[in-house]
Short mmCIF file of N, CA and C in Angstrom, two decimals:
data_model
loop_
_atom_site.label_atom_id
_atom_site.label_comp_id
_atom_site.label_asym_id
_atom_site.label_seq_id
_atom_site.Cartn_x
_atom_site.Cartn_y
_atom_site.Cartn_z
N MET A 10 -58.90 -65.88 55.35
CA MET A 10 -57.83 -65.60 56.29
C MET A 10 -57.60 -64.09 56.31
N ALA A 11 -57.60 -63.50 57.46
CA ALA A 11 -57.40 -62.06 57.61
C ALA A 11 -55.92 -61.73 57.59
N ALA A 12 -55.60 -60.62 56.96
CA ALA A 12 -54.21 -60.15 56.94
C ALA A 12 -53.90 -59.43 58.23
N VAL A 13 -52.69 -59.58 58.68
CA VAL A 13 -52.24 -58.88 59.88
C VAL A 13 -51.29 -57.79 59.43
N ILE A 14 -51.60 -56.58 59.79
CA ILE A 14 -50.77 -55.43 59.42
C ILE A 14 -50.06 -54.95 60.67
N THR A 15 -48.76 -54.85 60.56
CA THR A 15 -47.99 -54.37 61.70
C THR A 15 -47.25 -53.11 61.29
N LYS A 16 -47.07 -52.25 62.23
CA LYS A 16 -46.33 -51.01 62.01
C LYS A 16 -44.84 -51.34 61.96
N PRO A 17 -44.14 -50.84 60.94
CA PRO A 17 -42.69 -51.10 60.89
C PRO A 17 -41.97 -50.53 62.10
N SER A 18 -40.97 -51.24 62.54
CA SER A 18 -40.18 -50.79 63.68
C SER A 18 -39.39 -49.54 63.30
N THR A 19 -39.30 -48.62 64.22
CA THR A 19 -38.52 -47.40 63.95
C THR A 19 -37.07 -47.56 64.37
N THR A 20 -36.76 -48.68 65.03
CA THR A 20 -35.38 -48.94 65.43
C THR A 20 -34.92 -50.23 64.77
N PRO A 21 -33.65 -50.33 64.44
CA PRO A 21 -33.14 -51.55 63.83
C PRO A 21 -33.33 -52.75 64.75
N SER A 22 -33.53 -53.91 64.17
CA SER A 22 -33.74 -55.11 64.96
C SER A 22 -33.02 -56.27 64.29
N LEU A 23 -32.48 -57.17 65.10
CA LEU A 23 -31.80 -58.35 64.60
C LEU A 23 -32.21 -59.53 65.46
N THR A 24 -32.67 -60.59 64.83
CA THR A 24 -33.01 -61.81 65.53
C THR A 24 -32.17 -62.93 64.95
N ILE A 25 -31.49 -63.66 65.82
CA ILE A 25 -30.66 -64.78 65.41
C ILE A 25 -31.24 -66.03 66.04
N LYS A 26 -31.55 -67.02 65.22
CA LYS A 26 -32.03 -68.30 65.73
C LYS A 26 -31.18 -69.39 65.10
N ARG A 27 -30.70 -70.29 65.93
CA ARG A 27 -29.87 -71.37 65.43
C ARG A 27 -29.97 -72.55 66.38
N ARG A 28 -29.94 -73.75 65.84
CA ARG A 28 -29.97 -74.96 66.66
C ARG A 28 -28.57 -75.56 66.71
N PHE A 29 -28.15 -75.94 67.91
CA PHE A 29 -26.85 -76.55 68.11
C PHE A 29 -27.02 -77.94 68.69
N LYS A 30 -26.17 -78.86 68.30
CA LYS A 30 -26.17 -80.19 68.90
C LYS A 30 -25.27 -80.16 70.13
N THR A 31 -25.66 -79.34 71.05
CA THR A 31 -24.92 -79.11 72.28
C THR A 31 -25.94 -78.85 73.38
N PRO A 32 -25.67 -79.25 74.60
CA PRO A 32 -26.63 -78.97 75.67
C PRO A 32 -26.91 -77.47 75.79
N PRO A 33 -28.16 -77.10 76.02
CA PRO A 33 -28.51 -75.68 76.12
C PRO A 33 -27.65 -74.90 77.11
N ALA A 34 -27.26 -75.50 78.21
CA ALA A 34 -26.46 -74.78 79.21
C ALA A 34 -25.11 -74.36 78.63
N GLN A 35 -24.52 -75.16 77.74
CA GLN A 35 -23.24 -74.79 77.14
C GLN A 35 -23.41 -73.64 76.14
N VAL A 36 -24.47 -73.68 75.35
CA VAL A 36 -24.74 -72.60 74.40
C VAL A 36 -25.02 -71.31 75.17
N TYR A 37 -25.82 -71.42 76.20
CA TYR A 37 -26.16 -70.27 77.05
C TYR A 37 -24.89 -69.64 77.63
N ALA A 38 -23.99 -70.47 78.15
CA ALA A 38 -22.74 -69.98 78.73
C ALA A 38 -21.87 -69.31 77.67
N ALA A 39 -21.86 -69.84 76.46
CA ALA A 39 -21.05 -69.26 75.39
C ALA A 39 -21.49 -67.83 75.06
N TRP A 40 -22.78 -67.54 75.26
CA TRP A 40 -23.32 -66.20 74.98
C TRP A 40 -23.37 -65.29 76.21
N THR A 41 -23.17 -65.84 77.40
CA THR A 41 -23.38 -65.02 78.60
C THR A 41 -22.19 -64.97 79.56
N ASP A 42 -21.20 -65.81 79.38
CA ASP A 42 -20.02 -65.83 80.24
C ASP A 42 -18.89 -65.12 79.51
N PRO A 43 -18.44 -63.95 80.00
CA PRO A 43 -17.41 -63.19 79.29
C PRO A 43 -16.15 -64.00 78.97
N GLU A 44 -15.74 -64.89 79.87
CA GLU A 44 -14.54 -65.70 79.62
C GLU A 44 -14.74 -66.64 78.43
N LYS A 45 -15.95 -67.13 78.25
CA LYS A 45 -16.25 -68.00 77.11
C LYS A 45 -16.48 -67.17 75.84
N MET A 46 -17.12 -66.02 75.98
CA MET A 46 -17.41 -65.17 74.82
C MET A 46 -16.14 -64.74 74.09
N ILE A 47 -15.10 -64.42 74.84
CA ILE A 47 -13.89 -63.91 74.19
C ILE A 47 -13.15 -65.00 73.40
N ARG A 48 -13.50 -66.25 73.62
CA ARG A 48 -12.86 -67.35 72.89
C ARG A 48 -13.37 -67.49 71.47
N TRP A 49 -14.60 -67.07 71.20
CA TRP A 49 -15.17 -67.31 69.88
C TRP A 49 -15.75 -66.08 69.20
N MET A 50 -16.01 -65.03 69.93
CA MET A 50 -16.69 -63.85 69.38
C MET A 50 -15.74 -63.06 68.49
N GLY A 51 -16.27 -62.56 67.39
CA GLY A 51 -15.50 -61.66 66.55
C GLY A 51 -15.22 -62.22 65.17
N PRO A 52 -14.83 -61.32 64.27
CA PRO A 52 -14.52 -61.73 62.90
C PRO A 52 -13.21 -62.52 62.85
N VAL A 53 -12.94 -63.07 61.70
CA VAL A 53 -11.75 -63.91 61.50
C VAL A 53 -10.46 -63.21 61.88
N ASN A 54 -10.34 -61.94 61.54
CA ASN A 54 -9.09 -61.21 61.78
C ASN A 54 -9.04 -60.47 63.12
N VAL A 55 -9.87 -60.88 64.07
CA VAL A 55 -9.92 -60.19 65.36
C VAL A 55 -8.58 -60.33 66.10
N LEU A 56 -8.11 -59.21 66.65
CA LEU A 56 -6.87 -59.19 67.41
C LEU A 56 -7.12 -59.39 68.90
N ARG A 57 -8.24 -58.81 69.37
CA ARG A 57 -8.56 -58.88 70.80
C ARG A 57 -10.07 -58.71 70.98
N VAL A 58 -10.61 -59.45 71.92
CA VAL A 58 -12.02 -59.32 72.29
C VAL A 58 -12.09 -59.09 73.79
N GLU A 59 -12.87 -58.10 74.19
CA GLU A 59 -13.14 -57.82 75.59
C GLU A 59 -14.64 -57.93 75.79
N ALA A 60 -15.06 -58.57 76.86
CA ALA A 60 -16.49 -58.74 77.11
C ALA A 60 -16.81 -58.51 78.58
N GLU A 61 -17.91 -57.81 78.81
CA GLU A 61 -18.43 -57.58 80.16
C GLU A 61 -19.93 -57.80 80.11
N CYS A 62 -20.48 -58.42 81.16
CA CYS A 62 -21.93 -58.51 81.21
C CYS A 62 -22.42 -58.65 82.64
N ASP A 63 -23.52 -58.00 82.89
CA ASP A 63 -24.24 -58.07 84.16
C ASP A 63 -25.52 -58.84 83.83
N LEU A 64 -25.44 -60.16 83.93
CA LEU A 64 -26.49 -61.06 83.43
C LEU A 64 -27.71 -61.08 84.35
N ARG A 65 -28.57 -60.10 84.12
CA ARG A 65 -29.86 -60.01 84.81
C ARG A 65 -30.73 -59.08 83.99
N VAL A 66 -32.02 -59.22 84.12
CA VAL A 66 -32.91 -58.32 83.40
C VAL A 66 -32.59 -56.89 83.83
N GLY A 67 -32.32 -56.03 82.87
CA GLY A 67 -31.92 -54.66 83.15
C GLY A 67 -30.42 -54.49 83.24
N GLY A 68 -29.67 -55.60 83.28
CA GLY A 68 -28.22 -55.53 83.33
C GLY A 68 -27.63 -55.17 81.96
N HIS A 69 -26.45 -54.63 81.97
CA HIS A 69 -25.80 -54.18 80.73
C HIS A 69 -24.75 -55.17 80.27
N TYR A 70 -24.50 -55.16 78.95
CA TYR A 70 -23.40 -55.93 78.39
C TYR A 70 -22.62 -55.05 77.42
N HIS A 71 -21.35 -55.36 77.24
CA HIS A 71 -20.50 -54.64 76.30
C HIS A 71 -19.46 -55.60 75.76
N ILE A 72 -19.34 -55.65 74.45
CA ILE A 72 -18.35 -56.49 73.79
C ILE A 72 -17.55 -55.59 72.85
N LYS A 73 -16.24 -55.62 72.99
CA LYS A 73 -15.36 -54.84 72.11
C LYS A 73 -14.50 -55.81 71.33
N MET A 74 -14.54 -55.68 69.99
CA MET A 74 -13.73 -56.52 69.12
C MET A 74 -12.75 -55.62 68.36
N VAL A 75 -11.47 -55.83 68.59
CA VAL A 75 -10.45 -55.02 67.95
C VAL A 75 -9.88 -55.81 66.77
N VAL A 76 -9.93 -55.19 65.59
CA VAL A 76 -9.37 -55.77 64.37
C VAL A 76 -8.36 -54.77 63.82
N PRO A 77 -7.53 -55.17 62.88
CA PRO A 77 -6.56 -54.22 62.34
C PRO A 77 -7.26 -52.95 61.83
N ASP A 78 -6.82 -51.80 62.30
CA ASP A 78 -7.32 -50.49 61.88
C ASP A 78 -8.79 -50.24 62.16
N ASP A 79 -9.38 -50.97 63.10
CA ASP A 79 -10.80 -50.78 63.37
C ASP A 79 -11.16 -51.35 64.74
N GLN A 80 -12.35 -51.01 65.20
CA GLN A 80 -12.87 -51.52 66.46
C GLN A 80 -14.38 -51.62 66.34
N HIS A 81 -14.95 -52.72 66.80
CA HIS A 81 -16.40 -52.92 66.78
C HIS A 81 -16.88 -53.02 68.22
N ASP A 82 -17.85 -52.21 68.59
CA ASP A 82 -18.43 -52.22 69.93
C ASP A 82 -19.89 -52.65 69.83
N VAL A 83 -20.26 -53.59 70.67
CA VAL A 83 -21.64 -54.05 70.76
C VAL A 83 -22.03 -53.91 72.22
N SER A 84 -23.12 -53.22 72.51
CA SER A 84 -23.54 -53.05 73.90
C SER A 84 -25.05 -52.94 73.98
N GLY A 85 -25.56 -53.16 75.17
CA GLY A 85 -26.99 -53.04 75.34
C GLY A 85 -27.43 -53.48 76.72
N VAL A 86 -28.72 -53.79 76.82
CA VAL A 86 -29.36 -54.14 78.08
C VAL A 86 -30.09 -55.47 77.90
N TYR A 87 -29.97 -56.35 78.88
CA TYR A 87 -30.70 -57.61 78.83
C TYR A 87 -32.17 -57.36 79.12
N ARG A 88 -33.04 -57.81 78.22
CA ARG A 88 -34.48 -57.67 78.39
C ARG A 88 -35.10 -58.92 79.00
N GLU A 89 -34.50 -60.06 78.69
CA GLU A 89 -35.01 -61.33 79.21
C GLU A 89 -33.82 -62.29 79.31
N VAL A 90 -33.77 -63.07 80.38
CA VAL A 90 -32.70 -64.05 80.59
C VAL A 90 -33.38 -65.34 81.03
N VAL A 91 -33.27 -66.40 80.21
CA VAL A 91 -33.96 -67.64 80.50
C VAL A 91 -33.04 -68.82 80.24
N LEU A 92 -32.91 -69.71 81.20
CA LEU A 92 -32.23 -70.98 81.01
C LEU A 92 -33.13 -72.05 81.58
N GLU A 93 -33.67 -72.86 80.67
CA GLU A 93 -34.52 -73.96 81.08
C GLU A 93 -33.85 -75.25 80.65
N ARG A 94 -34.38 -76.36 81.07
CA ARG A 94 -33.77 -77.65 80.79
C ARG A 94 -33.56 -77.88 79.29
N ASN A 95 -34.54 -77.58 78.47
CA ASN A 95 -34.45 -77.87 77.04
C ASN A 95 -34.35 -76.62 76.17
N ASN A 96 -34.13 -75.48 76.80
CA ASN A 96 -34.12 -74.25 76.01
C ASN A 96 -33.27 -73.21 76.72
N ALA A 97 -32.54 -72.47 75.94
CA ALA A 97 -31.76 -71.36 76.49
C ALA A 97 -32.04 -70.15 75.63
N ALA A 98 -32.33 -69.02 76.24
CA ALA A 98 -32.61 -67.82 75.47
C ALA A 98 -32.12 -66.61 76.22
N VAL A 99 -31.54 -65.70 75.48
CA VAL A 99 -31.14 -64.42 76.03
C VAL A 99 -31.67 -63.38 75.06
N GLN A 100 -32.52 -62.50 75.53
CA GLN A 100 -33.06 -61.45 74.68
C GLN A 100 -32.46 -60.13 75.13
N CYS A 101 -31.92 -59.41 74.18
CA CYS A 101 -31.21 -58.17 74.49
C CYS A 101 -31.74 -57.03 73.63
N ARG A 102 -31.54 -55.85 74.11
CA ARG A 102 -31.74 -54.65 73.31
C ARG A 102 -30.42 -53.91 73.39
N GLY A 103 -29.90 -53.51 72.25
CA GLY A 103 -28.60 -52.89 72.30
C GLY A 103 -28.29 -52.05 71.07
N ARG A 104 -27.02 -51.72 70.97
CA ARG A 104 -26.56 -50.93 69.84
C ARG A 104 -25.22 -51.47 69.38
N VAL A 105 -24.92 -51.21 68.15
CA VAL A 105 -23.65 -51.63 67.56
C VAL A 105 -22.99 -50.39 66.98
N SER A 106 -21.71 -50.22 67.23
CA SER A 106 -21.00 -49.11 66.61
C SER A 106 -19.67 -49.60 66.08
N ILE A 107 -19.28 -49.05 64.96
CA ILE A 107 -18.00 -49.38 64.35
C ILE A 107 -17.19 -48.09 64.34
N ASN A 108 -16.08 -48.11 65.05
CA ASN A 108 -15.27 -46.91 65.23
C ASN A 108 -13.89 -47.11 64.63
N PRO A 109 -13.58 -46.44 63.52
CA PRO A 109 -12.22 -46.53 63.00
C PRO A 109 -11.22 -46.02 64.03
N SER A 110 -10.09 -46.67 64.09
CA SER A 110 -9.05 -46.22 65.01
C SER A 110 -8.55 -44.85 64.59
N PRO A 111 -8.13 -44.02 65.58
CA PRO A 111 -7.64 -42.68 65.24
C PRO A 111 -6.33 -42.75 64.48
#
């Protein structure tokens, strides 16, 4: 068996995979509909969540989570948007920043 050598990524990367006992369309909506995202996104002590997304390849997204004495911003660009009968996937490229309140 030949070894496969890959060059390490120069940018941080995060892949999340999880199976839900829920129809794919509902999971997809939870990750792509700002009104649904603000209901569950954020840490336990979140005070407010704001979400915006332009759900198309090349479209931007931004999620702001406000917690006591801090703010977490997640933003990026959609690279792939797929909703099929038995599968839902959203692939993004983005950045995360944590900004202490002034």
